[in-house]
PDB file of C-alpha atoms in Angstrom:
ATOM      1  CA  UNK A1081     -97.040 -37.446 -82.393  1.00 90.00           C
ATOM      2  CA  UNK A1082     -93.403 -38.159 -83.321  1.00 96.00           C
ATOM      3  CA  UNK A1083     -90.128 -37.251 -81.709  1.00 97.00           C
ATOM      4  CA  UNK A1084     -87.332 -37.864 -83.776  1.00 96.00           C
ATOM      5  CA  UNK A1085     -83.404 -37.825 -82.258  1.00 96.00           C
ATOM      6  CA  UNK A1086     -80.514 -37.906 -83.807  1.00 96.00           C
ATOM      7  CA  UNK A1087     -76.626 -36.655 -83.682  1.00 97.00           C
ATOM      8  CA  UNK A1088     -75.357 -39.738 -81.280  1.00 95.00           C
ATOM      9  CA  UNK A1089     -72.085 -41.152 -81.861  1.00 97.00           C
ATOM     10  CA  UNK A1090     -68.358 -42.279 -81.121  1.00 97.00           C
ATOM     11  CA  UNK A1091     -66.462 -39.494 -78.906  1.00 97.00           C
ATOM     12  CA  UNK A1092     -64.110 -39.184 -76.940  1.00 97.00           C
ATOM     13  CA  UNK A1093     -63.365 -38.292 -73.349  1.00 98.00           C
ATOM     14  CA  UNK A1094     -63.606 -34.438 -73.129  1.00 98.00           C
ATOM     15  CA  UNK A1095     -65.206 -33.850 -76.518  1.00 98.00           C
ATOM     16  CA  UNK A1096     -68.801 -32.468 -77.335  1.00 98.00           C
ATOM     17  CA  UNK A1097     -71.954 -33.599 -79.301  1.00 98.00           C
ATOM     18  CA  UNK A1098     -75.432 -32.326 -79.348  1.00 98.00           C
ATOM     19  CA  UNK A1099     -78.437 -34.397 -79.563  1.00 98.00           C
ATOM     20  CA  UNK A1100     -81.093 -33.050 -81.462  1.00 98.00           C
ATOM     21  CA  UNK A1101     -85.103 -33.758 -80.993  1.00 98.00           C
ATOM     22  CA  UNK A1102     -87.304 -32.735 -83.775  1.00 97.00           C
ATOM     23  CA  UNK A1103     -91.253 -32.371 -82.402  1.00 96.00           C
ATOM     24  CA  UNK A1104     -93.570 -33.026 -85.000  1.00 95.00           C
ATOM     25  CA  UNK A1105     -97.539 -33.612 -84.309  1.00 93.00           C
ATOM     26  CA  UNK A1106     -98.621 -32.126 -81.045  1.00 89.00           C
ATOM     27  CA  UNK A1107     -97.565 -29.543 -78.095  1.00 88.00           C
ATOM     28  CA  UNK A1108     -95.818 -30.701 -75.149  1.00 91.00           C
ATOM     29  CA  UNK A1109     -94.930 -27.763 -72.098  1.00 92.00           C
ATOM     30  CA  UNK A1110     -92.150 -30.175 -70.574  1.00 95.00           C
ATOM     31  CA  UNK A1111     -89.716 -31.663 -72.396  1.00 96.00           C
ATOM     32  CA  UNK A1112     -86.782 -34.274 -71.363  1.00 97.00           C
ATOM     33  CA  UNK A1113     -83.433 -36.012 -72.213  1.00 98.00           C
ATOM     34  CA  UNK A1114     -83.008 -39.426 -70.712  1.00 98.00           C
ATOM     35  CA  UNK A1115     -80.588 -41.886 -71.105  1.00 98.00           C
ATOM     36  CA  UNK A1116     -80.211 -45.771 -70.791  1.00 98.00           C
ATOM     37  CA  UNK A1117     -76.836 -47.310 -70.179  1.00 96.00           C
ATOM     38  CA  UNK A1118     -76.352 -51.333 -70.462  1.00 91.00           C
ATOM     39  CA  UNK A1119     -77.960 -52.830 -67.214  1.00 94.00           C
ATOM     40  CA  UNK A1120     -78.789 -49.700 -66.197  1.00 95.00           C
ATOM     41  CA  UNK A1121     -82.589 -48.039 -65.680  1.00 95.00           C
ATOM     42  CA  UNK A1122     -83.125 -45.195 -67.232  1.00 96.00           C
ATOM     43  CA  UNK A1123     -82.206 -42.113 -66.252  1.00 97.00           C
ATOM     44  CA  UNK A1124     -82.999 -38.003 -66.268  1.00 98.00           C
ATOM     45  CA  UNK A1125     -80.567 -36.167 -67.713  1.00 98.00           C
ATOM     46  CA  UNK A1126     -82.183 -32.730 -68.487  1.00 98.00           C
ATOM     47  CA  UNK A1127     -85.515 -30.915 -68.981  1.00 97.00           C
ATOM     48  CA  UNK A1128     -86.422 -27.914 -70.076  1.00 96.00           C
ATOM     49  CA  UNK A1129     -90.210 -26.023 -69.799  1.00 95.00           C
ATOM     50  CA  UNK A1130     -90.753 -25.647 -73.607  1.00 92.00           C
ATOM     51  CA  UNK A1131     -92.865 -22.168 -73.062  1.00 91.00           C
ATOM     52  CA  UNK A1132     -90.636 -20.689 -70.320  1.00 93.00           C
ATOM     53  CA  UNK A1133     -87.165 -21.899 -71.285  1.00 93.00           C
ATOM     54  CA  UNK A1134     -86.472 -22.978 -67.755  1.00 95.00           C
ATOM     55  CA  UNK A1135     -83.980 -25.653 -67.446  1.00 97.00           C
ATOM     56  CA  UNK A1136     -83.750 -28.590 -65.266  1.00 96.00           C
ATOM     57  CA  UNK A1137     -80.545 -30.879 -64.624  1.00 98.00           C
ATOM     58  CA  UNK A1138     -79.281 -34.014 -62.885  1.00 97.00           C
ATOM     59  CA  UNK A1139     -76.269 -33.587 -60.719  1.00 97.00           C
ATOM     60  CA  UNK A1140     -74.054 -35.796 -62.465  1.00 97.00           C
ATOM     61  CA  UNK A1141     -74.417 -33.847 -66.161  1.00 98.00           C
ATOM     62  CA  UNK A1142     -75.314 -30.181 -64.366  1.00 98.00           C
ATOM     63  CA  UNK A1143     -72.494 -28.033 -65.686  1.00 97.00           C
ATOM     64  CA  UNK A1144     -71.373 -29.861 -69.176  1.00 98.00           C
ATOM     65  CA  UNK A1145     -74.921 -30.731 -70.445  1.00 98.00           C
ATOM     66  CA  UNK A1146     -76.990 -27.890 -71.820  1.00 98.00           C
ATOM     67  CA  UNK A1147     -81.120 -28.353 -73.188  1.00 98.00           C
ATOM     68  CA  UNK A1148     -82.402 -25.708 -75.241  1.00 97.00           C
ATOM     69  CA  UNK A1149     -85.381 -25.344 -77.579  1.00 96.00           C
ATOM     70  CA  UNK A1150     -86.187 -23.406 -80.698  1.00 95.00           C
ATOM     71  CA  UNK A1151     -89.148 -22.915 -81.079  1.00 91.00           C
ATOM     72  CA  UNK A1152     -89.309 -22.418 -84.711  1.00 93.00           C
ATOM     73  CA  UNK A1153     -88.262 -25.464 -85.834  1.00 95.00           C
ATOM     74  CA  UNK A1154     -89.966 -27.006 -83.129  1.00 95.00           C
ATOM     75  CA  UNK A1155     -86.768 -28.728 -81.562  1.00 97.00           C
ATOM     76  CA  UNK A1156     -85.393 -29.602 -78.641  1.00 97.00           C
ATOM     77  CA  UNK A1157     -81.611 -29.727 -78.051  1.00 98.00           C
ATOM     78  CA  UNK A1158     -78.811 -31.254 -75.538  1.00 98.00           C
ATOM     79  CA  UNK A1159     -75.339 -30.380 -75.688  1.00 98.00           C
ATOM     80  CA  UNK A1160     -72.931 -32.500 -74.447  1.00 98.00           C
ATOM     81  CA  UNK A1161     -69.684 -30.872 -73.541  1.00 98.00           C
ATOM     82  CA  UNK A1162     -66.217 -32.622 -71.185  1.00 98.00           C
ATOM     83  CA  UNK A1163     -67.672 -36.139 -72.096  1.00 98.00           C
ATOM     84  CA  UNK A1164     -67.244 -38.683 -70.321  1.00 98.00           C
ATOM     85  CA  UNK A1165     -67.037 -42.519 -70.314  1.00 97.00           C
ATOM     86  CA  UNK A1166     -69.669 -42.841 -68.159  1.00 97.00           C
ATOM     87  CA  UNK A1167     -72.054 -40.746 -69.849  1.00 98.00           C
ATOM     88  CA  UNK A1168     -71.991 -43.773 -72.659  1.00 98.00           C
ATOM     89  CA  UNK A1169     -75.729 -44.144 -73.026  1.00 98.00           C
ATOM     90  CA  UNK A1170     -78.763 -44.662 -75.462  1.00 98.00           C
ATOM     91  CA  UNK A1171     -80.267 -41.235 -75.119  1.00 98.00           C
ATOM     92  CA  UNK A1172     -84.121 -40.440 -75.553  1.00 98.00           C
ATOM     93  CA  UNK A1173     -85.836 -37.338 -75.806  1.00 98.00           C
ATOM     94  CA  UNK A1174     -89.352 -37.354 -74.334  1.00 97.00           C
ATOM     95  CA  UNK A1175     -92.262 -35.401 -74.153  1.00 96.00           C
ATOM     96  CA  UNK A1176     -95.054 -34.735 -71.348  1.00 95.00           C
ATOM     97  CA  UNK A1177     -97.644 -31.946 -70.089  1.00 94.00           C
ATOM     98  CA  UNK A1178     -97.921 -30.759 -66.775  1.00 90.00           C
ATOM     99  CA  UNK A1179     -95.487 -30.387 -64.041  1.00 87.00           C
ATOM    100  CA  UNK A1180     -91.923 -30.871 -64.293  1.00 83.00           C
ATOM    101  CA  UNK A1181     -90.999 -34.442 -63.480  1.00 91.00           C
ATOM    102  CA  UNK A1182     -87.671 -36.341 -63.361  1.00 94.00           C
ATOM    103  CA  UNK A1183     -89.643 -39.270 -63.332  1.00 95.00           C
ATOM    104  CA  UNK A1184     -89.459 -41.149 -67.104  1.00 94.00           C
ATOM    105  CA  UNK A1185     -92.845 -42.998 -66.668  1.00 94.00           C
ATOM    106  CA  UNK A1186     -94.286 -39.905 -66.089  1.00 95.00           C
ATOM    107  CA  UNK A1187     -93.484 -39.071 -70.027  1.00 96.00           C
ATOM    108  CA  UNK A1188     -96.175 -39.954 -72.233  1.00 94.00           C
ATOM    109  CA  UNK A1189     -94.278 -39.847 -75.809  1.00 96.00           C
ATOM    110  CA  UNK A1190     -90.668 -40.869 -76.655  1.00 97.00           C
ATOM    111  CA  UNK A1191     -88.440 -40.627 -79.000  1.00 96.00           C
ATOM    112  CA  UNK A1192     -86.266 -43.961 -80.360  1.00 94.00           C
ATOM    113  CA  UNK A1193     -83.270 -43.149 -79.012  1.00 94.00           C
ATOM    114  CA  UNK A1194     -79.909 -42.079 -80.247  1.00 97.00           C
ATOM    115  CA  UNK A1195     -76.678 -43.803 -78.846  1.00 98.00           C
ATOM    116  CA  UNK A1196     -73.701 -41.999 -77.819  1.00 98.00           C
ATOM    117  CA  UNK A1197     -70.240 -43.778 -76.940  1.00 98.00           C
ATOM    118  CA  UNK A1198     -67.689 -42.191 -74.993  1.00 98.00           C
ATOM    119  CA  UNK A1199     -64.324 -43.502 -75.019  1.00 97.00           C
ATOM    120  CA  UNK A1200     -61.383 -43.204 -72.437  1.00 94.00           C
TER     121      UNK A1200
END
């Protein structure tokens, strides 16, 4: 199983970038972003059910973040939209089965991370 992200980078405040997560190797019904700020634990961002397409959100990202899925190419997407500083983070895409969980140990594969900068 491999999850590969990619598309971090510099921004700044109020731009957009989207993260991409390319699923090769196995299934997964529950997919997640996380992210991973200096000194910080790690934290949910977004998940999405891969067969339904229903979407899950923390508050702090609900209503500039978007996860989506395609199904073809077997990828899983977050866009990032109004940036801000403090969403400066590594960001990891991981996969599970199951129930939905917020929880990251609960996520049995991960991707290596993709860092995204934010400045004021």
């Amino acid at each position: 199983v491999q999850l590969q992200a990619s598309g971090g980078g510099l921004m700044q405040a109020g731009g957009s970038l989207r993260l991409s997560c390319a699923v090769s190797g196995g299934t997964f019904n529950r997919m997640g972003w996380f992210r991973q700020a200096p000194g910080e634990e790690k934290e949910f961002v977004a998940g999405i059910n891969w067969l339904s397409g229903r979407t899950y959100y923390s508050g702090s990202v609900k209503g500039r973040f978007t996860i989506s899925r395609d199904n073809v190419k077997n990828t899983v997407y977050l866009q990032m939209n109004s940036l801000k500083p403090e969403d400066t983070a590594v960001y990891y895409c991981a996969a599970k089965n199951g129930i939905v969980s917020s929880k990251w140990n609960e996520y049995a594969y991960w991707g290596q991370g993709t860092l995204v900068t934010v400045s004021s």
